[in-house]
Coordinates of C-alpha atoms in Angstrom, one line a residue:
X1 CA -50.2 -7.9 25.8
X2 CA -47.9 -5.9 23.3
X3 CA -48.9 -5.2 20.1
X4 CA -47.0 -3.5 17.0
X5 CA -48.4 -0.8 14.9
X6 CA -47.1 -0.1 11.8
X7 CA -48.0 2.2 9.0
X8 CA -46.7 4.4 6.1
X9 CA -48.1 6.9 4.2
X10 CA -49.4 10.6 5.4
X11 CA -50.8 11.8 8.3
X12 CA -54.1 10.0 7.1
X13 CA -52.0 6.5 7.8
X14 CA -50.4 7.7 10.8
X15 CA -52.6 9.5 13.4
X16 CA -55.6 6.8 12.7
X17 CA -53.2 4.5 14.1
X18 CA -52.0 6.6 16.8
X19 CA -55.8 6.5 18.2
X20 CA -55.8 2.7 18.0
X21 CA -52.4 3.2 19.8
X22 CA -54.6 5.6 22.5
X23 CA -57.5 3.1 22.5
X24 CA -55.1 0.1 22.9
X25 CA -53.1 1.8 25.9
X26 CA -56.7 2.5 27.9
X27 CA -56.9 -1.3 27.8
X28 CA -53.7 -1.8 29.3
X29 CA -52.0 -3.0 26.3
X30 CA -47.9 -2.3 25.3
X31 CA -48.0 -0.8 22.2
X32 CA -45.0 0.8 19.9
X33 CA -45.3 2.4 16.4
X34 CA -43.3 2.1 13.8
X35 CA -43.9 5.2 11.1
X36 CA -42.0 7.3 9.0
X37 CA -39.8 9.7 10.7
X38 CA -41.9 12.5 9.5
X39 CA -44.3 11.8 12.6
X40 CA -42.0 11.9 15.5
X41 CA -43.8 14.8 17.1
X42 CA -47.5 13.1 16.6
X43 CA -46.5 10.1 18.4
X44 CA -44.5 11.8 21.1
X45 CA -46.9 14.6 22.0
X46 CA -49.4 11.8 22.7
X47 CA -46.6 9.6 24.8
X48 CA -46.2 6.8 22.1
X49 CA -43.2 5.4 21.8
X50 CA -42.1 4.7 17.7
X51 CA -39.6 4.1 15.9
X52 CA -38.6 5.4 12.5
X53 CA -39.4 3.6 9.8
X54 CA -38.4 3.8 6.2
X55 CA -37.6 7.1 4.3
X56 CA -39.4 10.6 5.0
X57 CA -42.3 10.8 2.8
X58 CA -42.5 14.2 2.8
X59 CA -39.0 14.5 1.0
X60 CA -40.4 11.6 -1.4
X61 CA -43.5 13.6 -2.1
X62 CA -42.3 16.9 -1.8
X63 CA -38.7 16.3 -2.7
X64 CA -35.9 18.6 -1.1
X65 CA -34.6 21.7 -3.3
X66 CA -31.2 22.4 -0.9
X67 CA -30.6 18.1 -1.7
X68 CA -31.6 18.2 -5.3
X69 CA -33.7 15.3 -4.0
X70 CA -36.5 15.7 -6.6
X71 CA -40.5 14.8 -5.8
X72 CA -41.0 10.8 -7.0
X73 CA -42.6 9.8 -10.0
X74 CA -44.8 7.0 -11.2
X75 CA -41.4 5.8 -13.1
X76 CA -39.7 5.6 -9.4
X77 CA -42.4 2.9 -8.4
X78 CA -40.6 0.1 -8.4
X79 CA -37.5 1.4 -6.8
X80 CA -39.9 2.4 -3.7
X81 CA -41.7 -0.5 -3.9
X82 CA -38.3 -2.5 -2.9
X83 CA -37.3 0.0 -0.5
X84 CA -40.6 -0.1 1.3
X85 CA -40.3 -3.7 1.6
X86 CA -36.6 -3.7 2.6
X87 CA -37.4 -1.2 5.3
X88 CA -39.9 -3.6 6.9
X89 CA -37.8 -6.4 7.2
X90 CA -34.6 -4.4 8.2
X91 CA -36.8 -2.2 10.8
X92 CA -40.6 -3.3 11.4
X93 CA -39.3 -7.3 11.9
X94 CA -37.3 -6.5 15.2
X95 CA -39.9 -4.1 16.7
X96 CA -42.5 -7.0 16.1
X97 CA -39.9 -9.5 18.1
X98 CA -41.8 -9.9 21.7
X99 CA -44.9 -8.8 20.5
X100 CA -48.5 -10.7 20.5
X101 CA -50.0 -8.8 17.5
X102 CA -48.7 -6.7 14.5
X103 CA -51.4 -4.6 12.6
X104 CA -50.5 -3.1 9.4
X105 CA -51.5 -0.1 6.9
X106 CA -50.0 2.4 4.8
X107 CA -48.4 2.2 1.3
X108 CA -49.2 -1.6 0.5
X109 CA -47.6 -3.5 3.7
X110 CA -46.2 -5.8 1.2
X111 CA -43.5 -7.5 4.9
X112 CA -45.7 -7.3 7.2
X113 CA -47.8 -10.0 6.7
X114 CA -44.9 -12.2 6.2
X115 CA -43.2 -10.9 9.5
X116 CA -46.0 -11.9 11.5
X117 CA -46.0 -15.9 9.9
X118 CA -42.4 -15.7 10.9
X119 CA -43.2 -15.0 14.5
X120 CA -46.3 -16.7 14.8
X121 CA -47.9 -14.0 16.0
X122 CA -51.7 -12.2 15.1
X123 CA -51.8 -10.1 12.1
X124 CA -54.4 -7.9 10.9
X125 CA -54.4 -5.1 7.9
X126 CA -56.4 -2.4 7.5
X127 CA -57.7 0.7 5.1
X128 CA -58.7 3.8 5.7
X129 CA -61.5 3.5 2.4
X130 CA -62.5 0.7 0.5
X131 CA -61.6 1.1 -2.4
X132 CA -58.4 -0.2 -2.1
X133 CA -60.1 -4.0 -1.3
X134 CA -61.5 -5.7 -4.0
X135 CA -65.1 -5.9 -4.9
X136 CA -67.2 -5.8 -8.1
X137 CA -69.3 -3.7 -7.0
X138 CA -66.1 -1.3 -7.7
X139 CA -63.2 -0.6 -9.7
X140 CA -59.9 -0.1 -8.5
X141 CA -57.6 2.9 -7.8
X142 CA -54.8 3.7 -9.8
X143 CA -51.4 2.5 -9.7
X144 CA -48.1 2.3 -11.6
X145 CA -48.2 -0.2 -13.7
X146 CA -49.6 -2.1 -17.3
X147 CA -52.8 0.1 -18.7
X148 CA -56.2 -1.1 -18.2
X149 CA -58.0 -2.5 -20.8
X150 CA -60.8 -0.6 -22.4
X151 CA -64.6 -0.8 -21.4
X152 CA -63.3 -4.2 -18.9
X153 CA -65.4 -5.8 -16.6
X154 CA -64.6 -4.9 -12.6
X155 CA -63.3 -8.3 -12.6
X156 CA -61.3 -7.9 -14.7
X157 CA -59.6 -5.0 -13.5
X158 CA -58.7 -6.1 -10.2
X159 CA -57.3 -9.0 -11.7
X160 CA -54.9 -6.5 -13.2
X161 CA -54.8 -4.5 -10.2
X162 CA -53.4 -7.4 -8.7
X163 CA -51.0 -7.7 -11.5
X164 CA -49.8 -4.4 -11.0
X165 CA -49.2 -5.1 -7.4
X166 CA -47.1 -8.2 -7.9
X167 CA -45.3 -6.3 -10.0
X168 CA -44.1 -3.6 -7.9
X169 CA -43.7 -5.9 -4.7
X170 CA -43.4 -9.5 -5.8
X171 CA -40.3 -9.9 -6.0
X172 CA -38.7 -8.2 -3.3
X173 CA -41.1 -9.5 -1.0
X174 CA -40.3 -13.7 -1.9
X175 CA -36.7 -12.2 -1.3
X176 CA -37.1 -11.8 1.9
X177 CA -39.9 -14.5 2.2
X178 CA -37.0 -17.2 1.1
X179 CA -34.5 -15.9 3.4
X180 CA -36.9 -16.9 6.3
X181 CA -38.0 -20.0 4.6
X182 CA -41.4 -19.3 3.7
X183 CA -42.6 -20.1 0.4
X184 CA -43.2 -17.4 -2.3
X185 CA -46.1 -15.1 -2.3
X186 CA -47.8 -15.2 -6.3
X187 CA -50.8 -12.5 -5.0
X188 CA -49.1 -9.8 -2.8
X189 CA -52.0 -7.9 -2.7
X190 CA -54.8 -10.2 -1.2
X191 CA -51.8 -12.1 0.6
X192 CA -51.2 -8.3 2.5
X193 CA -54.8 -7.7 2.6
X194 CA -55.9 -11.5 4.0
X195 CA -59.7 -12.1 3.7
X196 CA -60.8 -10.6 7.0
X197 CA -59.3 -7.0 6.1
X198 CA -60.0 -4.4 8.7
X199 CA -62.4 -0.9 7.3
X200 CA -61.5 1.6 9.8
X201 CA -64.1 4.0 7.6
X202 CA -67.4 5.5 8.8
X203 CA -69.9 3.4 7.3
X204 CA -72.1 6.6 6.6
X205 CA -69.3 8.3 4.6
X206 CA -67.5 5.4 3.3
X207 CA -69.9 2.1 3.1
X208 CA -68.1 -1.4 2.3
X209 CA -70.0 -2.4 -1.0
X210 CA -69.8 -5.7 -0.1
X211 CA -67.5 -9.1 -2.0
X212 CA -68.6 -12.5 -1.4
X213 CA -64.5 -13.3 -1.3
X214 CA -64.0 -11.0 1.6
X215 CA -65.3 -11.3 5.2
X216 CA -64.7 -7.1 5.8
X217 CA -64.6 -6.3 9.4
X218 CA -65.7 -2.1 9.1
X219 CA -65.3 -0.5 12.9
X220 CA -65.7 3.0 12.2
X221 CA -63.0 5.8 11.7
X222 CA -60.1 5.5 13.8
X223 CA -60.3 9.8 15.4
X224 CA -57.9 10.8 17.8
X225 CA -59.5 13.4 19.9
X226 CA -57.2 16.6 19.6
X227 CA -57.9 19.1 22.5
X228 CA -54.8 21.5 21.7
X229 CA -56.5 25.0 22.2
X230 CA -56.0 26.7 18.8
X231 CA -53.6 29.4 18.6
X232 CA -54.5 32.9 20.0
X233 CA -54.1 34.8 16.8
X234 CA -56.1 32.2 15.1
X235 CA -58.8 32.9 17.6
X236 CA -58.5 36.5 17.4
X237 CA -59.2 36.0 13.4
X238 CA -62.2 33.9 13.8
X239 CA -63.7 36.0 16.2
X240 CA -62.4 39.6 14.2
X241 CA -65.4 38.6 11.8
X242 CA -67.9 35.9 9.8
X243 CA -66.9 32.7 9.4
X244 CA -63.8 32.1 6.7
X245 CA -63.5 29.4 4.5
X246 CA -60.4 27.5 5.3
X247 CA -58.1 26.0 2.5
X248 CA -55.6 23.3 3.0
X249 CA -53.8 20.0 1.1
X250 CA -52.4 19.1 4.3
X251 CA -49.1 16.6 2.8
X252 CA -49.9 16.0 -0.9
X253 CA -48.5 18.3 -3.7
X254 CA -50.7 20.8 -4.2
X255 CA -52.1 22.5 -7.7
X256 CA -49.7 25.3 -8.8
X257 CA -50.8 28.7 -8.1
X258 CA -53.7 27.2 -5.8
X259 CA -53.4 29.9 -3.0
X260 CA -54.3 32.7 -5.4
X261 CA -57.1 30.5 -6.9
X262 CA -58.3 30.0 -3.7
X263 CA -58.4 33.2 -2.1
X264 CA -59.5 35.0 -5.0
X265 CA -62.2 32.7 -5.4
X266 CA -63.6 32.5 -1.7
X267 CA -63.0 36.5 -1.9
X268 CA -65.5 37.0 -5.1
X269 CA -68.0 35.6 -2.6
X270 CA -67.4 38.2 -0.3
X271 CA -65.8 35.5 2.5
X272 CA -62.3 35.8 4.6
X273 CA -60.0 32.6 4.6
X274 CA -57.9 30.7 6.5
X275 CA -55.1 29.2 4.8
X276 CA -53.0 25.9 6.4
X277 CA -49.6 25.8 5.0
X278 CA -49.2 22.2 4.7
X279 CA -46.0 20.6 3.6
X280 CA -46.9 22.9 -0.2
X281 CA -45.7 25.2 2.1
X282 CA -48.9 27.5 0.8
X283 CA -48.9 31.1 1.6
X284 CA -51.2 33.9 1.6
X285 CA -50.6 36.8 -1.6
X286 CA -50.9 39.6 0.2
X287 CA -51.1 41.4 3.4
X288 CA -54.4 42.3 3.4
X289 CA -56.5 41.6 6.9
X290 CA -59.1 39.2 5.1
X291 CA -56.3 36.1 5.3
X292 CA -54.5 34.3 8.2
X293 CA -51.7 31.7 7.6
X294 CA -52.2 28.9 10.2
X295 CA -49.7 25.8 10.5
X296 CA -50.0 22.7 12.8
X297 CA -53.6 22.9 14.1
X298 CA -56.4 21.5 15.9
X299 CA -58.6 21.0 13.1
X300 CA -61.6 19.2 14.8
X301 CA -61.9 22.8 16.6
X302 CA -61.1 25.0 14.0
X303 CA -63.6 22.9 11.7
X304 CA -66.5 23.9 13.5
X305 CA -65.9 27.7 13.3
X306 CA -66.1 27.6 9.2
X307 CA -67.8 28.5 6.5
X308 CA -66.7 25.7 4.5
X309 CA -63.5 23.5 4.1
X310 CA -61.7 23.5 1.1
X311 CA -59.3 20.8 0.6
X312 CA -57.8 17.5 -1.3
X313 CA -59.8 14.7 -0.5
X314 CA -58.1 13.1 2.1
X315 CA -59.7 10.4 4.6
X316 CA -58.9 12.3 7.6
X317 CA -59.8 15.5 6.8
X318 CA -62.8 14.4 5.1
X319 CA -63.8 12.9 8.0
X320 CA -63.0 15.6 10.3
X321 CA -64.6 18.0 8.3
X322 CA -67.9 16.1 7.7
X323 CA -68.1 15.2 12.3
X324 CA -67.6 19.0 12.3
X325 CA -70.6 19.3 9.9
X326 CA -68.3 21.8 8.0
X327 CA -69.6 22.0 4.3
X328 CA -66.4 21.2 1.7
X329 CA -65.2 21.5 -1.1
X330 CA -63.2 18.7 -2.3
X331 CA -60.3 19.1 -5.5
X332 CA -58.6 15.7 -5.4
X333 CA -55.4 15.0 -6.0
X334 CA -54.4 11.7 -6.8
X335 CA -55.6 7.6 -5.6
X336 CA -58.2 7.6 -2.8
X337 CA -59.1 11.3 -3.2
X338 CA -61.4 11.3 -6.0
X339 CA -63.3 8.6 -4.2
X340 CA -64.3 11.2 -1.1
X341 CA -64.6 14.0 -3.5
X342 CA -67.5 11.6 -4.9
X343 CA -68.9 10.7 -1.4
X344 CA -69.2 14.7 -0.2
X345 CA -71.3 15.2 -3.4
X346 CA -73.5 12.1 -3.0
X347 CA -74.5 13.1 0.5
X348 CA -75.1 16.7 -0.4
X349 CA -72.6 17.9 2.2
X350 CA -70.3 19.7 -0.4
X351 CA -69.3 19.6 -3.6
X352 CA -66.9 17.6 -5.8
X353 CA -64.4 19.8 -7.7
X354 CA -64.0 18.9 -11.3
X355 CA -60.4 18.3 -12.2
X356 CA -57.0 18.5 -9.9
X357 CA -56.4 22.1 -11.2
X358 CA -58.9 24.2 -10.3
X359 CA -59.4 28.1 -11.7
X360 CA -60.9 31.0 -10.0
X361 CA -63.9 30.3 -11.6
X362 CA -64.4 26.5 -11.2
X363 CA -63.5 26.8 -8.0
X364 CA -65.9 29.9 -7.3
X365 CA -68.4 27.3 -8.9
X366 CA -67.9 24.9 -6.5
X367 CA -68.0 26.9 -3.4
X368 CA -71.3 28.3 -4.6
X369 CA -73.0 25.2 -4.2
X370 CA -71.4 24.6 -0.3
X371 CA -72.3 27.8 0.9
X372 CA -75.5 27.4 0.2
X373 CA -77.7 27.1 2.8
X374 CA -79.2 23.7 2.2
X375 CA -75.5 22.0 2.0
X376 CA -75.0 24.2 5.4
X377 CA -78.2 22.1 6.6
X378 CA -77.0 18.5 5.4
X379 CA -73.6 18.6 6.4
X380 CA -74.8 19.1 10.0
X381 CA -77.6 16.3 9.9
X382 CA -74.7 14.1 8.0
X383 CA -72.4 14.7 11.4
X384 CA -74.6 13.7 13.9
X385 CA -74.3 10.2 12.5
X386 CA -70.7 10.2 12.1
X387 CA -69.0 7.6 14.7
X388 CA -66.3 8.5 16.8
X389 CA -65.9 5.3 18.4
X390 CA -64.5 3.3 15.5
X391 CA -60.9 2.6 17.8
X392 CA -62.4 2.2 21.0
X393 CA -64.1 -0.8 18.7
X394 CA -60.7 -1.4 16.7
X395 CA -59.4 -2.2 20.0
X396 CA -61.7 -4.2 22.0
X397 CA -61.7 -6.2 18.4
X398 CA -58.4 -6.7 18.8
X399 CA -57.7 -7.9 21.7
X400 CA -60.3 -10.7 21.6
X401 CA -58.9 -11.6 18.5
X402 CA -55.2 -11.7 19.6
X403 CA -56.9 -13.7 22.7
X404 CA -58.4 -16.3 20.8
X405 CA -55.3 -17.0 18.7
X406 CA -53.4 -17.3 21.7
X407 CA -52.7 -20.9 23.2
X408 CA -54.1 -21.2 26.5
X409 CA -51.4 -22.6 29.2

């Protein structure tokens, strides 16, 4: 069997697909990823082959100052949008040639779906939270596009959720869907997202609220076990003192100023920090002893050894830092991020910064009510019921499915 991976988006689109990838290749399966370039290293220091896909999303997030490649836009959403798509067809449609399955993620897979009907072969999509799949019992996350009305009904705003999806990838898609013959696509989101949409979410942190139009399959978060030893000088600093607080926004843009709002604040309560770099490229603000800069790092070890994680929201890290049983503190960013930042405060494992911008003070605020020692207790009853199995399950799922689909001889 030989099954296709594709995915883009951050590190929290990649790596959970690089442990279905692991999972997968315990089970004797083929399997090839295609991802942005950024994630060359990932795949290969685990022995997966990929192949670039699409631009670098840290130069469309980030931008690049030497280029004069500026950071994208909401106005730039549509010109994306038809990039993404014409990347898929131009690079994720030959990879999937040969193959028995294609399972997709990332930044609305608007091809992939349509790649796989061309091949007659298995497809299956998945999210990382579920908010992006539509249910009442919701509302949806942002996105580019026509305003939403005021005070309307959940129904009605995925209706123009789904509006604002067609928008951006309608189009382009039935491009590409005519030049293979297929008929035009009038819903690209719940086309992409089929109605047996994989939830590779822990069902304690992130539980599918449930849609009689959707038959969810939820297996757990997809963790790739990271056993890289952390760096000696890291070690050295953890064991020089208490526990720090570590801060990090690991690939989205972070606040302005947020280093010196950070360390300041974790300083007033009398804590050291560990600072990750991330692609904001933060820093520390001065030399003093009490701060240590740290870049690519095993953060299910380093996790473990903190006071308390400070960081944007993402699905990974939340995830990581809630197995860890790591208190946080959650400023989030931008689309899924306030949705975790809401999770950490409803199970009392953290707390749920106010805002994108935090100041000295709200953020001292905020880390007041994670080091306390009741969060301290929560957060590590909360991670004894975090799953680590959810690929192993991915994968077994999988392959039954890709089975069952495929005509005996």
């Amino acid at each position: 069997m030989r099954v296709l991976l594709s995915a883009w988006g951050s590190r929290g689109d990649i790596e959970p697909m690089l442990a279905l990838a692991v999972q997968l290749r315990l089970q004797d399966v083929a399997v090839l990823l295609c991802a942005p370039p950024d994630f060359a290293e990932h795949a290969a220091r685990i022995d997966i082959p990929m192949i670039a896909a699409g631009q670098s999303v840290r130069d469309l997030v980030h931008g690049v100052k030497s280029s004069g490649i500026r950071p994208s836009t909401p106005v730039d959403a549509p010109r994306v949008a038809a990039a993404l798509v014409a990347s898929q067809f131009e690079t994720v449609a030959p990879a999937a040639e040969g193959c028995d399955a294609l399972v997709a993620t990332g930044l609305m897979p608007a091809g992939q779906r349509s790649i796989a009907e061309a091949l007659g072969i298995y497809y299956a999509c998945v999210a990382f939270m579920p908010g992006v799949l539509p249910s009442l019992h919701q509302t949806p996350l942002p996105r580019p596009g026509r305003p939403f009305p005021p005070n309307a009904s959940n129904k009605v705003l995925w209706e123009v959720d789904a509006e604002r999806v067609q928008a951006l990838y309608g189009a382009p898609l039935n491009t590409h869907r005519a030049a293979l013959g297929l008929p035009p696509v009038d819903n690209v989101r719940d086309h992409v997202h089929t109605d047996r949409p994989w939830l590779a979410a822990d069902p304690v942190l992130a539980p599918w609220p449930g849609s009689p139009d959707l038959d969810v399959v939820q297996t757990g978060a997809w963790i790739l076990p990271d056993t890289r030893p952390l760096p000696t000088d890291l070690v050295d600093f953890l064991d020089a003192g208490s526990p720090p607080v570590y801060v990090g926004f690991s690939s989205v843009r972070a606040p302005e100023d947020v280093a010196t709002v950070a360390i300041e604040a974790i300083r007033a309560h009398g804590r050291r920090v560990v600072i990750s770099r991330g692609w904001a490229d933060l820093a520390p603000i001065d030399d003093r002893d009490d701060c240590h800069i740290v870049g690519e790092a095993n953060l299910q070890e380093l996790f473990t050894r903190v006071a308390a994680v400070v960081h944007h929201g993402g699905a990974g890290t939340t995830t990581t830092a809630a197995r860890a049983g790591a208190p946080q503190v959650v400023v989030p960013q931008i689309a899924d991020q306030p949705y975790w930042a809401g999770r950490v405060a409803a199970l009392g494992i953290g707390a749920a910064h106010d805002g994108a911008n935090p100041t000295v003070e709200t953020l001292s605020a905020a880390l007041e009510t994670a080091l306390a020692s009741e969060v301290s207790r929560r957060a590590s009853e909360v991670a004894l019921t975090i799953r680590g199995d959810g690929a192993a399950v991915a994968a077994r799922l999988l392959i039954e499915a890709v089975e069952r689909a495929t005509p005996r001889a």
